[in-house]
Structure formats: structure tokens, C-alpha cells
XYZ file of C-alpha atoms in Angstrom:
285
model
C 0.000 0.000 0.000
C 2.856 2.335 0.845
C 4.526 1.559 -2.478
C 1.251 2.309 -4.269
C 0.939 5.673 -2.539
C 4.543 6.486 -3.473
C 3.808 5.518 -7.078
C 0.773 7.832 -7.141
C 2.825 10.644 -5.650
C 5.452 10.322 -8.394
C 2.715 10.261 -11.036
C 1.203 13.468 -9.639
C 4.614 15.159 -9.651
C 5.267 14.126 -13.254
C 1.842 15.378 -14.390
C 2.094 18.624 -12.423
C 2.219 21.683 -14.720
C 4.328 23.655 -12.256
C 6.918 20.888 -12.204
C 6.979 20.830 -16.013
C 7.378 24.622 -16.112
C 10.231 24.438 -13.607
C 11.984 21.791 -15.745
C 11.696 24.040 -18.806
C 13.092 26.958 -16.773
C 16.086 24.869 -15.673
C 16.738 23.857 -19.294
C 16.764 27.537 -20.302
C 19.110 28.406 -17.426
C 21.360 25.528 -18.491
C 21.552 26.900 -22.043
C 22.339 30.406 -20.744
C 25.000 28.943 -18.460
C 26.766 27.307 -21.405
C 26.732 30.640 -23.224
C 28.081 32.461 -20.157
C 31.060 30.110 -20.003
C 32.226 31.307 -23.430
C 33.130 34.655 -21.816
C 36.025 35.381 -19.486
C 34.388 35.409 -16.077
C 35.773 36.613 -12.720
C 36.936 33.897 -10.317
C 33.924 34.342 -8.015
C 31.456 34.117 -10.881
C 33.218 31.031 -12.250
C 32.626 29.306 -8.918
C 28.932 30.218 -9.115
C 28.638 28.804 -12.639
C 30.362 25.599 -11.516
C 27.900 25.233 -8.624
C 24.937 25.891 -10.952
C 26.277 23.358 -13.413
C 26.363 20.606 -10.812
C 22.975 21.661 -9.433
C 21.444 21.425 -12.924
C 23.022 17.996 -13.483
C 21.677 16.766 -10.135
C 18.228 18.203 -10.864
C 18.047 16.539 -14.281
C 19.091 13.233 -12.726
C 16.353 13.627 -10.092
C 13.780 14.546 -12.739
C 14.615 11.500 -14.877
C 14.405 9.305 -11.774
C 10.955 10.711 -10.912
C 9.719 10.060 -14.432
C 11.087 6.519 -14.291
C 9.511 5.769 -10.902
C 6.199 7.279 -12.027
C 5.962 4.708 -14.827
C 3.470 1.967 -13.994
C 5.581 -0.644 -15.772
C 9.233 0.306 -15.471
C 10.376 -1.656 -18.527
C 7.997 0.386 -20.696
C 9.876 3.567 -19.779
C 12.511 2.900 -22.416
C 9.990 2.096 -25.119
C 9.928 5.825 -25.797
C 12.710 7.313 -27.911
C 12.483 10.583 -25.957
C 13.115 8.806 -22.664
C 16.249 7.253 -24.158
C 17.284 10.659 -25.485
C 16.787 12.433 -22.144
C 18.509 9.696 -20.160
C 21.525 9.634 -22.474
C 22.002 13.404 -22.265
C 21.590 13.434 -18.481
C 24.002 10.529 -17.909
C 26.709 11.915 -20.216
C 26.358 15.403 -18.711
C 27.397 13.883 -15.356
C 30.928 13.520 -16.753
C 33.189 16.092 -15.026
C 33.656 19.021 -17.390
C 37.046 20.124 -16.056
C 40.513 18.578 -15.965
C 39.572 15.324 -17.681
C 40.181 13.873 -21.117
C 36.426 13.818 -21.693
C 36.014 17.509 -20.808
C 35.346 18.528 -24.422
C 32.648 15.864 -24.836
C 31.080 16.875 -21.529
C 30.919 20.533 -22.571
C 29.374 19.640 -25.929
C 26.734 17.476 -24.241
C 25.874 20.361 -21.925
C 25.161 22.432 -25.048
C 22.686 19.756 -26.177
C 20.776 19.988 -22.897
C 18.647 22.656 -24.527
C 17.348 19.955 -26.901
C 15.552 18.451 -23.912
C 13.024 21.224 -24.469
C 11.779 19.163 -27.424
C 11.073 16.111 -25.286
C 9.318 18.189 -22.617
C 7.033 20.269 -24.867
C 4.659 18.097 -26.997
C 4.217 20.769 -29.674
C 7.972 20.823 -30.343
C 7.977 17.028 -30.575
C 5.246 17.189 -33.213
C 7.253 19.743 -35.203
C 10.427 17.644 -35.132
C 8.638 14.366 -35.909
C 6.795 16.055 -38.789
C 10.065 17.336 -40.212
C 11.699 13.900 -39.979
C 8.704 12.158 -41.577
C 8.656 14.741 -44.371
C 12.299 14.029 -45.293
C 11.539 11.177 -47.760
C 9.177 13.399 -49.735
C 11.531 16.360 -49.432
C 14.297 14.178 -50.862
C 12.561 14.068 -54.248
C 12.095 17.829 -54.195
C 15.790 18.270 -53.364
C 16.725 15.927 -56.222
C 14.632 17.941 -58.670
C 16.161 21.152 -57.311
C 19.669 19.723 -57.825
C 18.796 18.926 -61.448
C 17.635 22.510 -61.993
C 20.789 23.805 -60.289
C 22.983 21.587 -62.450
C 21.334 22.665 -65.703
C 21.505 26.376 -64.876
C 25.078 26.036 -63.580
C 26.152 24.405 -66.851
C 24.466 27.177 -68.849
C 25.923 29.910 -66.649
C 29.444 28.472 -66.790
C 29.247 28.230 -70.581
C 27.902 31.745 -71.173
C 29.411 33.825 -68.364
C 32.842 32.254 -67.722
C 34.644 34.897 -69.767
C 32.762 37.699 -67.987
C 33.657 36.674 -64.437
C 35.633 33.438 -63.990
C 35.540 33.901 -60.208
C 31.752 33.403 -60.201
C 31.300 31.217 -63.292
C 34.704 29.504 -63.737
C 33.397 25.910 -63.558
C 30.167 24.104 -62.772
C 30.782 23.790 -59.010
C 31.595 27.503 -58.618
C 28.563 28.287 -60.779
C 26.337 26.255 -58.441
C 27.640 28.246 -55.465
C 26.890 31.450 -57.351
C 23.383 30.190 -58.093
C 22.887 29.428 -54.404
C 23.872 33.037 -53.696
C 21.289 34.162 -56.249
C 18.604 31.894 -54.758
C 19.186 33.433 -51.322
C 19.031 36.962 -52.852
C 22.542 37.814 -51.598
C 23.489 40.759 -53.892
C 22.157 38.818 -56.859
C 21.402 41.981 -58.807
C 25.136 42.810 -58.937
C 25.760 39.449 -60.619
C 22.912 40.039 -63.074
C 23.951 43.585 -63.998
C 27.490 42.397 -64.683
C 26.365 39.810 -67.241
C 23.747 42.128 -68.707
C 26.510 44.386 -69.962
C 27.469 41.598 -72.370
C 24.181 39.685 -72.731
C 21.288 42.125 -72.459
C 18.718 39.308 -72.159
C 20.557 37.482 -69.377
C 17.901 38.707 -66.934
C 15.707 35.878 -68.281
C 18.278 33.381 -66.968
C 18.169 34.840 -63.452
C 14.432 35.441 -63.163
C 13.473 31.959 -64.368
C 16.001 30.389 -61.991
C 14.660 32.410 -59.045
C 11.095 31.474 -59.973
C 11.897 27.743 -60.008
C 14.001 27.639 -56.849
C 13.064 30.462 -54.475
C 9.335 30.399 -55.260
C 8.148 27.075 -56.712
C 10.401 24.693 -54.775
C 10.118 26.644 -51.531
C 6.328 26.411 -51.699
C 6.615 22.679 -52.401
C 8.738 22.209 -49.274
C 6.324 24.261 -47.148
C 3.332 22.344 -48.516
C 4.883 18.950 -47.757
C 5.887 19.911 -44.207
C 2.485 21.473 -43.446
C 0.681 18.386 -44.772
C 2.743 16.057 -42.574
C 2.242 18.372 -39.570
C -1.538 18.246 -40.027
C -1.438 14.439 -40.006
C 0.768 14.382 -36.893
C -1.515 16.855 -35.092
C -4.531 14.723 -35.954
C -2.699 11.630 -34.699
C -1.764 13.407 -31.448
C -5.386 14.491 -30.904
C -6.589 10.929 -31.511
C -4.046 9.527 -29.023
C -5.043 12.135 -26.454
C -8.718 11.298 -26.903
C -7.976 7.565 -26.609
C -6.020 8.168 -23.403
C -8.908 10.233 -22.007
C -11.416 7.492 -22.832
C -9.152 4.859 -21.235
C -8.876 6.993 -18.095
C -12.651 7.451 -17.944
C -13.177 3.711 -18.322
C -10.717 3.066 -15.509
C -12.739 5.436 -13.325
C -16.003 3.728 -14.283
C -17.305 6.560 -16.441
C -17.471 6.573 -20.216
C -18.565 9.709 -22.043
C -21.306 8.779 -24.517
C -20.472 9.084 -28.193
C -22.757 10.467 -30.896
C -23.814 6.944 -31.877
C -24.733 6.201 -28.257
C -26.883 9.357 -28.100
C -28.621 8.491 -31.390
C -29.303 4.958 -30.154
C -30.889 6.303 -26.967
C -33.047 8.726 -29.000
C -34.253 5.875 -31.224
C -35.061 3.791 -28.142
C -37.053 6.680 -26.620
C -38.947 7.155 -29.893
C -39.797 3.456 -29.948
C -41.069 3.622 -26.362
C -43.187 6.716 -27.149
C -44.675 5.064 -30.257
C -45.415 1.898 -28.313
C -47.188 3.817 -25.538
C -49.127 5.819 -28.129
C -50.300 2.580 -29.749
C -51.294 1.128 -26.368
C -53.214 4.296 -25.531
C -54.961 4.151 -28.911
C -55.991 0.528 -28.335
C -57.316 1.408 -24.880
C -59.418 4.206 -26.364
C -60.841 1.826 -28.983
C -61.825 -0.735 -26.326
C -63.535 1.963 -24.315
């Protein structure tokens, strides 16, 4: 019984919004602490940052332990990728960051603590998962974009090499120049330079910008948004299923639309039956 009460206490702590907010705050402080260490700090302040660093490591270890103990079935804790991710970062961040051969690795891991924000906030998880799931579709868009880049780079290197070999000397340099044009980094200077020799070269630049910066960018946005909508719908369905399971465990199930319609039909049948009985009674009278 005592173990059950302790289990419930850990579950309440894990589900507590204030606890979650405090964890997010500690993650932010941890990220700021890593940034502060890139400056030359006074000796007293360095001692404070060292104390905060160990406090944050101890807090993260405690938080992971609470989440593990709050799990009903402990072996299911590591079925989640995010639990593995959090545990790995917390364990590696316990490596002493000073005067050891692993100091560099420890400092780098402390930088990645801020990524724990993704595992804590569900909306960030949905964004990351959507981006990862969109990668296969984005791969085909990137392949098509590379083909367009290659064709335009070959044309640009052939036509403009004599004008500016620094920008159009070979196909690889031409592709870098096209990337500069796609990102609108002083692309008009490149265009005006070639227009002095080829007055219609503006067609080359405008068509390339249309294909890459406009058409392909919208394709990428459309794919990511479509995957995000599916992930949001999946998350809502899982949340609803968890709510229904919790209500069933408590002995209450919220009626669905079909249940309501079935009850209405049953009431109509009862009303019709009573009306018929009343009509028969009136006939007998």
C-alpha cells in the first residue's frame, strides 16, 4: 500500500504543470549557463557557474528518476525514444567538465541539454517528428532542385565564364553562385554584370529564381504542413484515446454520438409503443 501511494505521488509530480514549467526553466538556465562560459568570467562568478552546473546535473538526474519511478511498468519507460534521449544526455552530462580527457565531450553534451526542451514540450515534438517524416518526400524535391541547379550552372558556366571566372569559372563555382542568387545575396550585382554583355541574361536569373526560391520553396512548405496536419490529428486521436481509457478506468465513459442516437431511437420506440397502447385502450372503451 505504501509503495502504491509512493507511485501515485510520483505520477502526480510528473503530471504537475508547475513541475513541467520548472523543468523548462532549468533547461533555459542551463543553455544560458553554457553561453556564459564562453566569456572570461571573474573567479567568483566562475565558482557560481560551476555550482549551478552541478545543481542542474543533479536536478536533471532527479527529474529522470521521478519520471522513471512514475511509470506503472518500469520496462515500458525505455519504449519511448524521448526517454532514451533524455537519459543519455543526463548521464553523459554527469561527466566532469574540467581537468579530464572527456572535458570537451562533456561541454558539448551540456550544449545539447537545450534539446531536452523538445522532449518536454509536446508541440515541439510534433514539429520535429513532422520534419523527420517529411524528409523522404523532401528528398525528391531536393533531387529535382539539384537537377535545376545543375542545368543552370552548366548554362551559366558556358555563357558567363569569360565575364567573371571567379563566379562562373566551372560548374561547381557556378552552383555556389546560383545558391547566392537563390538566397538573394546581392544577386542583382551578378545580373547587372552579365547584362553588360548579354542584355537578355535577366531571363536566366528570373526563371532560376522562380523555379528555386518560389516554386520549390512552396513545395517544401506544402509537404511539411501536410505532414504536420497528419501528426496533429494523430496526437489528438491519441489524447482522446487516453482520455477514454482513463474514464473507463474510473467507471465513467462519455457517450459518443452513436450512443446518443441509439438512446433517441429507443425513446422514440417507447413513445410510439405507448401511443399505440393508448390508442388501443381508447378503442376498447
